[in-house]
Amino acid sequence: MKAVVNFETMKSQQVIVTGGAGYIGSHTVVELIGAGFEPIIVDNFSNSHPRVLDGLERILNRKIQLFDVDCCDESALNGVFESCLKRGNIAGVIHFAAFKAVGESTAEPLKYFSNNIGSTAALLATMHRHGVGSFVFSSSCTIYGQPEQIPVDETAPFLPAESPYGYTKQACERLISDAHSAHAELNVTLLRYFNPIGAHPSGDIGELPLGHPNNLIPFLTQATAGLRDPLTVFGNDYPTPDGTCVRDYIHVIDLARAHVAALNWLKDQNHACEALNLGAGNGSSVLQVIEAFESANGISVPYTIGPRRPGDVTAIYADAKKAKDLLGWECKHSLQEALKDSWNWQKKLEHKS
Ligand code: NAD
Ligand code: WQD
């Protein structure tokens, strides 16, 4: 275990943020600091880069403590918890660390099972050993497949997973809910994210897809920047108003804020376990996203229409009422704001490379 930054002035409300150097984790670190928590990042940089810490430092004007640890390594996690507990209380754990590439998970399922499920089991065991009760888990709308009704609420059943990645999220939700039944101290939120996009408005942190991006927005911004071939819209013959697939895009800062709200809610609970959808609550088609990007940024997106991508659901968006009722949280940022921030991030990246 290697503590990369030694940060001595520790406050009491520490929050362990696994995967905190990643896309959603780094934005959540910013929001945690804003809310008075002390985030402690645990990340092995398997899908991120240590320079994320520089971006965080520019935004926050201070250093964040980081442990370069693999979350599947229970004994290293134990060391992290012991080290934090020497300095104060651990208010909770947010577990982002996982592999997330749907296509890769089909080619390398074992890597996904062992990392995503193994890290969750190791973390729950370590929390139990140290009596830490508040747990916020990164789940995904992928667990719903193509739901019978949209907007989809949390009572919709899990459909057979389309990919090993999706299966790991279903399995982790099951693992966590079984641990919750067995461990009286556990209070849990299973946060089911829809499609996170955008970046911090400073352009100092954002999504850093390594290699060929699979998700729509990183591909769109790189194609618009001339770094890739034109974007291929995967199919325009779906039964949707313009024929392209519909998704619920949520600004990553809104998503990050929801984690703070979840932690605050958990501290007042007595043995709760709740699944919550986190989405904007409305759907946008691929063509609507392209149009919104063009009007937000005054630039045209090069694209062609191609065949459907296997495994894509036609349309999904969230009923996010439960998160509003329970956490008092809702989205504040529009699709256009998110797309402006995505483009700003892409432009800053180009300058750095
Ligand atoms: P990301 O890849 O940017 O961040 C994940 C971070 O976890 C990376 O920094 C990586 O280095 C780290 N990590 C992975 N395995 C680790 C391990 N064993 N030990 C320590 N660190 C490890 O991904 P993200 O987009 O920020 O996603 C965060 C979480 O949200 C993931 O659990 C993902 O499955 C989930 N999620 C993401 C999306 C999305 O579209 N981005 C949607 C739904 C759910
Ligand atoms: C969005 C839309 C594509 C790329 C994935 C995971 C899901 C969750 C979120 C983690 C779709 C279309 C895309 C392109 C396109 N992640 N598209 N051309 O598939 O909704 O969800 O990320 O949990 O599990 O499956 O997101 O960004 O890949 O696609 O037309 O080059 O954009 O068909 O309609 P998706 P996405």
Short mmCIF file of C-alpha atoms and ligand atoms in Angstrom, two decimals:
data_model
loop_
_atom_site.label_atom_id
_atom_site.label_comp_id
_atom_site.label_asym_id
_atom_site.label_seq_id
_atom_site.Cartn_x
_atom_site.Cartn_y
_atom_site.Cartn_z
CA MET A 1 0.00 0.00 0.00
CA LYS A 2 1.40 3.36 -1.02
CA ALA A 3 0.02 6.64 0.38
CA VAL A 4 0.91 8.97 -2.48
CA VAL A 5 0.14 12.28 -0.81
CA ASN A 6 0.61 12.85 2.86
CA PHE A 7 -2.08 15.22 3.94
CA GLU A 8 -1.80 15.93 7.62
CA THR A 9 -4.67 18.28 8.50
CA MET A 10 -7.44 15.70 8.50
CA LYS A 11 -10.98 16.64 9.48
CA SER A 12 -13.27 14.09 11.06
CA GLN A 13 -15.81 13.43 8.27
CA GLN A 14 -13.64 11.26 6.06
CA VAL A 15 -15.27 9.54 3.09
CA ILE A 16 -13.46 6.72 1.32
CA VAL A 17 -13.96 7.18 -2.43
CA THR A 18 -12.86 4.11 -4.38
CA GLY A 19 -12.26 4.94 -8.04
CA GLY A 20 -12.03 8.60 -7.00
CA ALA A 21 -9.49 9.34 -9.75
CA GLY A 22 -12.01 8.28 -12.40
CA TYR A 23 -14.60 10.29 -14.29
CA ILE A 24 -17.55 10.33 -11.88
CA GLY A 25 -15.37 9.85 -8.78
CA SER A 26 -13.22 12.94 -9.41
CA HIS A 27 -16.29 15.17 -9.82
CA THR A 28 -17.74 13.69 -6.65
CA VAL A 29 -14.53 14.51 -4.77
CA VAL A 30 -15.06 18.19 -5.68
CA GLU A 31 -18.65 18.13 -4.43
CA LEU A 32 -17.67 16.32 -1.22
CA ILE A 33 -15.14 19.01 -0.38
CA GLY A 34 -17.77 21.67 -1.10
CA ALA A 35 -20.08 19.93 1.39
CA GLY A 36 -17.43 19.80 4.14
CA PHE A 37 -16.42 16.13 3.82
CA GLU A 38 -12.82 14.90 3.61
CA PRO A 39 -12.59 12.56 0.61
CA ILE A 40 -9.88 9.89 0.65
CA ILE A 41 -9.30 8.47 -2.83
CA VAL A 42 -8.50 4.77 -3.24
CA ASP A 43 -7.57 4.07 -6.85
CA ASN A 44 -5.06 1.88 -8.68
CA PHE A 45 -5.16 3.97 -11.91
CA SER A 46 -6.24 0.96 -13.95
CA ASN A 47 -8.49 3.31 -15.94
CA SER A 48 -7.30 6.78 -14.95
CA HIS A 49 -4.15 8.82 -14.70
CA PRO A 50 -2.47 10.39 -11.66
CA ARG A 51 -2.65 13.81 -13.38
CA VAL A 52 -6.33 13.86 -12.39
CA LEU A 53 -4.96 14.83 -8.99
CA ASP A 54 -3.40 17.95 -10.54
CA GLY A 55 -6.78 18.92 -12.01
CA LEU A 56 -8.42 18.41 -8.63
CA GLU A 57 -5.74 20.50 -6.96
CA ARG A 58 -6.29 23.35 -9.42
CA ILE A 59 -10.04 23.35 -8.74
CA LEU A 60 -9.80 22.90 -4.99
CA ASN A 61 -6.59 24.75 -4.28
CA ARG A 62 -5.44 21.96 -2.00
CA LYS A 63 -4.25 18.37 -2.09
CA ILE A 64 -6.44 15.29 -1.70
CA GLN A 65 -5.17 12.19 0.03
CA LEU A 66 -4.79 9.22 -2.27
CA PHE A 67 -4.05 5.54 -1.64
CA ASP A 68 -2.74 3.72 -4.72
CA VAL A 69 -4.43 0.44 -3.82
CA ASP A 70 -6.31 -2.31 -5.66
CA CYS A 71 -9.75 -2.58 -4.06
CA CYS A 72 -9.73 -6.36 -4.57
CA ASP A 73 -6.82 -6.53 -2.11
CA GLU A 74 -8.58 -6.87 1.24
CA SER A 75 -5.43 -6.62 3.30
CA ALA A 76 -4.41 -3.36 1.57
CA LEU A 77 -7.93 -2.01 2.10
CA ASN A 78 -7.64 -2.92 5.74
CA GLY A 79 -4.50 -0.78 5.91
CA VAL A 80 -6.36 2.15 4.32
CA PHE A 81 -9.16 1.94 6.87
CA GLU A 82 -6.71 1.63 9.79
CA SER A 83 -4.78 4.63 8.58
CA CYS A 84 -7.95 6.73 8.21
CA LEU A 85 -9.39 5.64 11.55
CA LYS A 86 -6.22 6.77 13.32
CA ARG A 87 -7.07 10.28 12.16
CA GLY A 88 -10.81 10.34 12.73
CA ASN A 89 -14.19 9.00 11.84
CA ILE A 90 -15.06 7.38 8.48
CA ALA A 91 -18.47 8.82 7.58
CA GLY A 92 -18.97 6.44 4.68
CA VAL A 93 -17.68 4.70 1.59
CA ILE A 94 -18.54 5.50 -2.03
CA HIS A 95 -17.63 2.61 -4.30
CA PHE A 96 -16.99 3.76 -7.89
CA ALA A 97 -14.04 1.46 -8.62
CA ALA A 98 -14.99 -0.98 -11.38
CA PHE A 99 -14.33 -1.73 -15.03
CA LYS A 100 -17.11 -0.33 -17.21
CA ALA A 101 -16.54 -1.06 -20.90
CA VAL A 102 -19.46 -3.15 -22.12
CA GLY A 103 -17.69 -4.50 -25.25
CA GLU A 104 -14.48 -5.38 -23.41
CA SER A 105 -16.50 -7.23 -20.78
CA THR A 106 -17.73 -9.64 -23.46
CA ALA A 107 -14.16 -10.31 -24.61
CA GLU A 108 -12.75 -10.55 -21.07
CA PRO A 109 -15.58 -11.57 -18.73
CA LEU A 110 -13.31 -12.98 -16.01
CA LYS A 111 -11.51 -9.66 -15.66
CA TYR A 112 -14.90 -7.99 -15.07
CA PHE A 113 -16.25 -10.58 -12.64
CA SER A 114 -13.11 -10.58 -10.53
CA ASN A 115 -12.62 -6.81 -10.43
CA ASN A 116 -16.20 -5.59 -10.10
CA ILE A 117 -17.56 -8.29 -7.82
CA GLY A 118 -14.25 -8.99 -6.04
CA SER A 119 -13.70 -5.35 -5.09
CA THR A 120 -17.25 -5.00 -3.78
CA ALA A 121 -16.92 -8.12 -1.61
CA ALA A 122 -13.51 -7.04 -0.27
CA LEU A 123 -14.79 -3.57 0.54
CA LEU A 124 -17.90 -4.82 2.34
CA ALA A 125 -15.78 -7.21 4.39
CA THR A 126 -13.39 -4.40 5.34
CA MET A 127 -16.24 -2.06 6.26
CA HIS A 128 -17.76 -4.80 8.43
CA ARG A 129 -14.45 -5.44 10.15
CA HIS A 130 -14.17 -1.75 11.08
CA GLY A 131 -17.85 -1.10 11.83
CA VAL A 132 -18.26 1.42 8.99
CA GLY A 133 -21.93 1.43 7.98
CA SER A 134 -22.71 3.95 5.20
CA PHE A 135 -22.22 2.55 1.70
CA VAL A 136 -22.99 4.25 -1.61
CA PHE A 137 -22.73 1.95 -4.62
CA SER A 138 -22.37 2.86 -8.33
CA SER A 139 -24.96 0.82 -10.15
CA SER A 140 -26.31 1.36 -13.63
CA CYS A 141 -29.55 1.58 -15.61
CA THR A 142 -28.12 -1.29 -17.65
CA ILE A 143 -29.63 -3.65 -15.04
CA TYR A 144 -33.11 -2.84 -16.46
CA GLY A 145 -32.32 -3.84 -20.07
CA GLN A 146 -35.19 -2.57 -22.24
CA PRO A 147 -37.86 -1.98 -19.59
CA GLU A 148 -41.52 -2.59 -20.41
CA GLN A 149 -42.45 0.92 -19.31
CA ILE A 150 -40.58 4.21 -19.61
CA PRO A 151 -39.85 6.28 -17.65
CA VAL A 152 -38.51 3.35 -15.64
CA ASP A 153 -38.78 3.37 -11.86
CA GLU A 154 -36.87 1.32 -9.29
CA THR A 155 -39.55 -1.37 -9.07
CA ALA A 156 -38.87 -2.56 -12.65
CA PRO A 157 -37.38 -6.06 -12.69
CA PHE A 158 -33.80 -6.85 -13.70
CA LEU A 159 -33.80 -8.30 -17.21
CA PRO A 160 -31.20 -10.89 -18.28
CA ALA A 161 -27.96 -8.90 -18.60
CA GLU A 162 -26.84 -8.11 -22.16
CA SER A 163 -23.16 -8.17 -21.15
CA PRO A 164 -20.87 -9.52 -18.43
CA TYR A 165 -20.48 -5.88 -17.31
CA GLY A 166 -24.24 -5.54 -16.81
CA TYR A 167 -24.28 -8.86 -14.98
CA THR A 168 -21.62 -7.63 -12.53
CA LYS A 169 -23.86 -4.69 -11.57
CA GLN A 170 -26.81 -7.02 -10.98
CA ALA A 171 -24.61 -9.42 -9.02
CA CYS A 172 -23.15 -6.58 -6.91
CA GLU A 173 -26.62 -5.27 -6.07
CA ARG A 174 -27.53 -8.79 -4.92
CA LEU A 175 -24.28 -9.18 -2.98
CA ILE A 176 -24.79 -5.84 -1.24
CA SER A 177 -28.39 -6.53 -0.38
CA ASP A 178 -27.43 -9.93 1.08
CA ALA A 179 -24.66 -8.27 3.12
CA HIS A 180 -27.21 -5.69 4.25
CA SER A 181 -29.54 -8.45 5.48
CA ALA A 182 -26.69 -10.03 7.43
CA HIS A 183 -24.97 -6.91 8.82
CA ALA A 184 -27.04 -4.72 11.12
CA GLU A 185 -24.72 -1.72 10.80
CA LEU A 186 -25.06 -1.41 7.01
CA ASN A 187 -26.98 1.47 5.42
CA VAL A 188 -26.91 1.41 1.64
CA THR A 189 -27.89 3.34 -1.45
CA LEU A 190 -27.68 1.53 -4.78
CA LEU A 191 -27.41 4.43 -7.19
CA ARG A 192 -28.52 3.48 -10.70
CA TYR A 193 -26.92 5.97 -13.06
CA PHE A 194 -28.35 6.68 -16.48
CA ASN A 195 -25.96 8.30 -19.02
CA PRO A 196 -23.45 10.62 -17.32
CA ILE A 197 -21.95 13.28 -19.59
CA GLY A 198 -20.29 16.70 -19.23
CA ALA A 199 -17.30 17.83 -17.23
CA HIS A 200 -16.35 20.34 -14.58
CA PRO A 201 -16.90 23.82 -16.11
CA SER A 202 -13.25 24.71 -15.38
CA GLY A 203 -12.18 22.03 -17.89
CA ASP A 204 -9.67 20.78 -15.29
CA ILE A 205 -11.33 17.38 -14.88
CA GLY A 206 -13.55 15.35 -17.21
CA GLU A 207 -13.91 11.96 -18.85
CA LEU A 208 -10.59 10.52 -20.05
CA PRO A 209 -11.44 7.52 -22.17
CA LEU A 210 -8.28 5.53 -22.80
CA GLY A 211 -8.10 4.41 -26.43
CA HIS A 212 -11.11 4.23 -28.75
CA PRO A 213 -14.15 5.71 -26.99
CA ASN A 214 -17.30 3.59 -26.94
CA ASN A 215 -19.70 6.10 -25.44
CA LEU A 216 -21.49 8.68 -27.52
CA ILE A 217 -20.17 11.96 -26.11
CA PRO A 218 -16.42 11.22 -26.03
CA PHE A 219 -16.68 9.91 -29.59
CA LEU A 220 -18.74 12.92 -30.69
CA THR A 221 -16.32 15.46 -29.19
CA GLN A 222 -13.26 13.70 -30.62
CA ALA A 223 -14.87 13.44 -34.07
CA THR A 224 -15.83 17.12 -33.93
CA ALA A 225 -12.24 17.98 -32.97
CA GLY A 226 -11.07 16.11 -36.07
CA LEU A 227 -9.31 13.43 -34.01
CA ARG A 228 -11.57 10.62 -35.26
CA ASP A 229 -13.62 9.67 -38.29
CA PRO A 230 -17.12 11.15 -38.35
CA LEU A 231 -19.45 9.88 -35.68
CA THR A 232 -21.60 6.94 -36.76
CA VAL A 233 -25.17 7.18 -35.51
CA PHE A 234 -26.00 3.59 -34.68
CA GLY A 235 -29.30 3.07 -36.47
CA ASN A 236 -32.15 5.41 -37.47
CA ASP A 237 -34.86 2.81 -37.88
CA TYR A 238 -35.84 2.41 -34.23
CA PRO A 239 -39.48 2.96 -33.21
CA THR A 240 -38.70 6.42 -31.74
CA PRO A 241 -39.81 9.85 -33.04
CA ASP A 242 -36.70 10.35 -35.23
CA GLY A 243 -35.65 6.70 -35.49
CA THR A 244 -32.56 6.99 -33.27
CA CYS A 245 -32.15 5.56 -29.75
CA VAL A 246 -33.30 7.54 -26.73
CA ARG A 247 -31.30 7.88 -23.50
CA ASP A 248 -31.37 9.93 -20.31
CA TYR A 249 -28.24 12.11 -20.26
CA ILE A 250 -27.28 13.55 -16.87
CA HIS A 251 -24.60 16.16 -16.14
CA VAL A 252 -21.82 14.52 -14.13
CA ILE A 253 -21.96 17.39 -11.62
CA ASP A 254 -25.61 16.64 -10.89
CA LEU A 255 -24.64 13.00 -10.49
CA ALA A 256 -21.80 13.95 -8.15
CA ARG A 257 -24.16 16.10 -6.05
CA ALA A 258 -26.46 13.10 -5.64
CA HIS A 259 -23.65 11.21 -3.88
CA VAL A 260 -23.33 13.95 -1.28
CA ALA A 261 -27.12 13.90 -0.80
CA ALA A 262 -27.01 10.10 -0.44
CA LEU A 263 -24.28 10.26 2.23
CA ASN A 264 -26.20 12.90 4.18
CA TRP A 265 -29.35 10.80 3.98
CA LEU A 266 -27.59 7.60 5.06
CA LYS A 267 -26.26 9.07 8.28
CA ASP A 268 -29.84 9.45 9.58
CA GLN A 269 -30.91 5.91 8.65
CA ASN A 270 -31.19 2.81 10.73
CA HIS A 271 -30.50 -0.22 8.53
CA ALA A 272 -31.75 1.10 5.19
CA CYS A 273 -31.08 -0.29 1.72
CA GLU A 274 -32.57 1.72 -1.14
CA ALA A 275 -32.10 1.61 -4.90
CA LEU A 276 -32.39 5.02 -6.55
CA ASN A 277 -32.48 6.05 -10.19
CA LEU A 278 -30.24 9.00 -11.03
CA GLY A 279 -31.21 10.57 -14.32
CA ALA A 280 -32.57 13.82 -15.65
CA GLY A 281 -35.98 12.20 -16.06
CA ASN A 282 -36.30 12.80 -19.76
CA GLY A 283 -35.06 11.17 -22.93
CA SER A 284 -33.06 12.57 -25.84
CA SER A 285 -32.43 10.82 -29.12
CA VAL A 286 -28.96 10.62 -30.68
CA LEU A 287 -29.97 13.19 -33.31
CA GLN A 288 -31.33 15.51 -30.61
CA VAL A 289 -28.00 15.27 -28.77
CA ILE A 290 -26.13 16.17 -31.95
CA GLU A 291 -28.46 19.14 -32.52
CA ALA A 292 -28.13 20.31 -28.90
CA PHE A 293 -24.33 20.02 -29.11
CA GLU A 294 -24.27 22.08 -32.29
CA SER A 295 -26.48 24.81 -30.89
CA ALA A 296 -24.67 24.92 -27.50
CA ASN A 297 -21.24 25.21 -29.10
CA GLY A 298 -21.86 26.81 -32.48
CA ILE A 299 -20.02 24.06 -34.32
CA SER A 300 -21.20 21.27 -36.59
CA VAL A 301 -20.76 17.62 -35.77
CA PRO A 302 -19.55 15.39 -38.62
CA TYR A 303 -21.70 12.27 -38.66
CA THR A 304 -23.11 9.52 -40.82
CA ILE A 305 -25.96 7.12 -40.22
CA GLY A 306 -24.83 3.53 -39.77
CA PRO A 307 -26.34 0.19 -38.80
CA ARG A 308 -27.70 -0.59 -35.35
CA ARG A 309 -25.18 -1.52 -32.64
CA PRO A 310 -25.93 -5.03 -31.28
CA GLY A 311 -27.25 -4.97 -27.73
CA ASP A 312 -28.55 -1.36 -27.80
CA VAL A 313 -31.92 -0.85 -26.14
CA THR A 314 -34.37 1.32 -28.10
CA ALA A 315 -35.27 3.83 -25.44
CA ILE A 316 -34.79 4.29 -21.71
CA TYR A 317 -35.07 7.20 -19.33
CA ALA A 318 -35.50 7.51 -15.61
CA ASP A 319 -38.35 8.13 -13.30
CA ALA A 320 -36.15 9.90 -10.72
CA LYS A 321 -38.96 10.83 -8.32
CA LYS A 322 -37.73 8.51 -5.57
CA ALA A 323 -34.35 10.29 -5.44
CA LYS A 324 -36.14 13.62 -5.20
CA ASP A 325 -38.48 12.42 -2.44
CA LEU A 326 -35.81 10.64 -0.39
CA LEU A 327 -32.71 12.77 -0.94
CA GLY A 328 -34.25 16.11 -1.94
CA TRP A 329 -32.04 15.86 -5.04
CA GLU A 330 -32.82 16.70 -8.63
CA CYS A 331 -30.89 17.73 -11.72
CA LYS A 332 -30.03 21.40 -12.09
CA HIS A 333 -28.02 21.34 -15.32
CA SER A 334 -29.47 21.10 -18.81
CA LEU A 335 -28.36 18.86 -21.66
CA GLN A 336 -26.95 21.92 -23.42
CA GLU A 337 -24.86 22.95 -20.39
CA ALA A 338 -23.47 19.42 -20.18
CA LEU A 339 -22.58 19.43 -23.87
CA LYS A 340 -20.91 22.84 -23.56
CA ASP A 341 -18.81 21.53 -20.67
CA SER A 342 -17.93 18.36 -22.63
CA TRP A 343 -16.69 20.44 -25.55
CA ASN A 344 -14.74 22.79 -23.27
CA TRP A 345 -13.03 19.74 -21.72
CA GLN A 346 -12.19 18.28 -25.14
CA LYS A 347 -10.67 21.59 -26.29
CA LYS A 348 -8.54 21.86 -23.15
CA LEU A 349 -7.38 18.25 -23.60
CA GLU A 350 -6.17 19.01 -27.11
CA HIS A 351 -4.09 21.89 -25.81
CA LYS A 352 -2.47 19.61 -23.24
CA SER A 353 -1.63 16.79 -25.68
P1 NAD B 1 -13.84 5.36 -14.60
O1 NAD B 1 -13.23 4.20 -15.28
O2 NAD B 1 -13.55 6.72 -15.11
O3 NAD B 1 -13.49 5.34 -13.05
C1 NAD B 1 -13.32 4.15 -12.33
C2 NAD B 1 -12.04 4.30 -11.50
O4 NAD B 1 -11.89 3.13 -10.72
C3 NAD B 1 -10.78 4.48 -12.35
O5 NAD B 1 -10.04 5.58 -11.85
C4 NAD B 1 -10.01 3.18 -12.14
O6 NAD B 1 -8.62 3.36 -12.17
C5 NAD B 1 -10.51 2.75 -10.77
N1 NAD B 1 -10.48 1.31 -10.51
C6 NAD B 1 -11.02 0.30 -11.25
N2 NAD B 1 -10.82 -0.87 -10.64
C7 NAD B 1 -10.13 -0.62 -9.50
C8 NAD B 1 -9.65 -1.42 -8.43
N3 NAD B 1 -9.79 -2.76 -8.40
N4 NAD B 1 -9.02 -0.82 -7.40
C9 NAD B 1 -8.84 0.53 -7.40
N5 NAD B 1 -9.28 1.34 -8.37
C10 NAD B 1 -9.92 0.77 -9.41
O7 NAD B 1 -15.42 5.08 -14.59
P2 NAD B 1 -16.62 6.07 -14.23
O8 NAD B 1 -17.32 6.41 -15.49
O9 NAD B 1 -16.18 7.13 -13.32
O10 NAD B 1 -17.57 5.05 -13.47
C11 NAD B 1 -17.57 4.94 -12.06
C12 NAD B 1 -18.57 3.89 -11.65
O11 NAD B 1 -19.86 4.21 -12.16
C13 NAD B 1 -18.27 2.48 -12.16
O12 NAD B 1 -18.62 1.55 -11.14
C14 NAD B 1 -19.20 2.33 -13.34
O13 NAD B 1 -19.51 0.97 -13.59
C15 NAD B 1 -20.40 3.11 -12.87
N6 NAD B 1 -21.23 3.62 -13.95
C16 NAD B 1 -20.66 4.42 -14.91
C17 NAD B 1 -21.45 4.90 -15.95
C18 NAD B 1 -20.86 5.73 -17.06
O14 NAD B 1 -21.46 5.82 -18.13
N7 NAD B 1 -19.71 6.37 -16.86
C19 NAD B 1 -22.82 4.58 -16.00
C20 NAD B 1 -23.36 3.79 -14.99
C21 NAD B 1 -22.56 3.31 -13.98
C1 WQD B 2 -25.65 6.28 -26.13
C2 WQD B 2 -26.43 6.31 -27.43
C3 WQD B 2 -25.90 4.52 -28.96
C4 WQD B 2 -21.81 5.81 -29.78
C5 WQD B 2 -23.62 2.59 -21.87
C6 WQD B 2 -23.62 1.32 -21.10
C7 WQD B 2 -24.43 1.48 -19.85
C8 WQD B 2 -23.96 2.69 -19.05
C9 WQD B 2 -23.90 3.91 -19.89
C10 WQD B 2 -22.34 2.00 -17.45
C11 WQD B 2 -26.88 4.94 -27.86
C12 WQD B 2 -25.54 5.88 -29.54
C13 WQD B 2 -23.09 5.73 -29.29
C14 WQD B 2 -21.63 6.10 -31.16
C15 WQD B 2 -24.02 6.24 -31.43
N1 WQD B 2 -22.65 2.53 -18.55
N2 WQD B 2 -24.18 5.94 -30.09
N3 WQD B 2 -22.75 6.31 -31.93
O1 WQD B 2 -25.15 2.37 -24.63
O2 WQD B 2 -26.71 4.02 -23.50
O3 WQD B 2 -24.96 2.93 -22.21
O4 WQD B 2 -23.11 3.65 -21.06
O5 WQD B 2 -23.07 1.45 -16.67
O6 WQD B 2 -24.25 0.31 -19.13
O7 WQD B 2 -24.18 0.30 -21.91
O8 WQD B 2 -24.32 4.65 -23.84
O9 WQD B 2 -22.87 6.39 -24.76
O10 WQD B 2 -22.59 4.01 -25.59
O11 WQD B 2 -24.63 5.28 -26.25
O12 WQD B 2 -24.99 6.44 -32.16
O13 WQD B 2 -20.51 6.16 -31.68
O14 WQD B 2 -25.57 6.78 -28.47
O15 WQD B 2 -26.47 3.70 -29.92
O16 WQD B 2 -28.15 5.10 -28.42
P1 WQD B 2 -25.36 3.42 -23.64
P2 WQD B 2 -23.50 5.09 -25.11
#
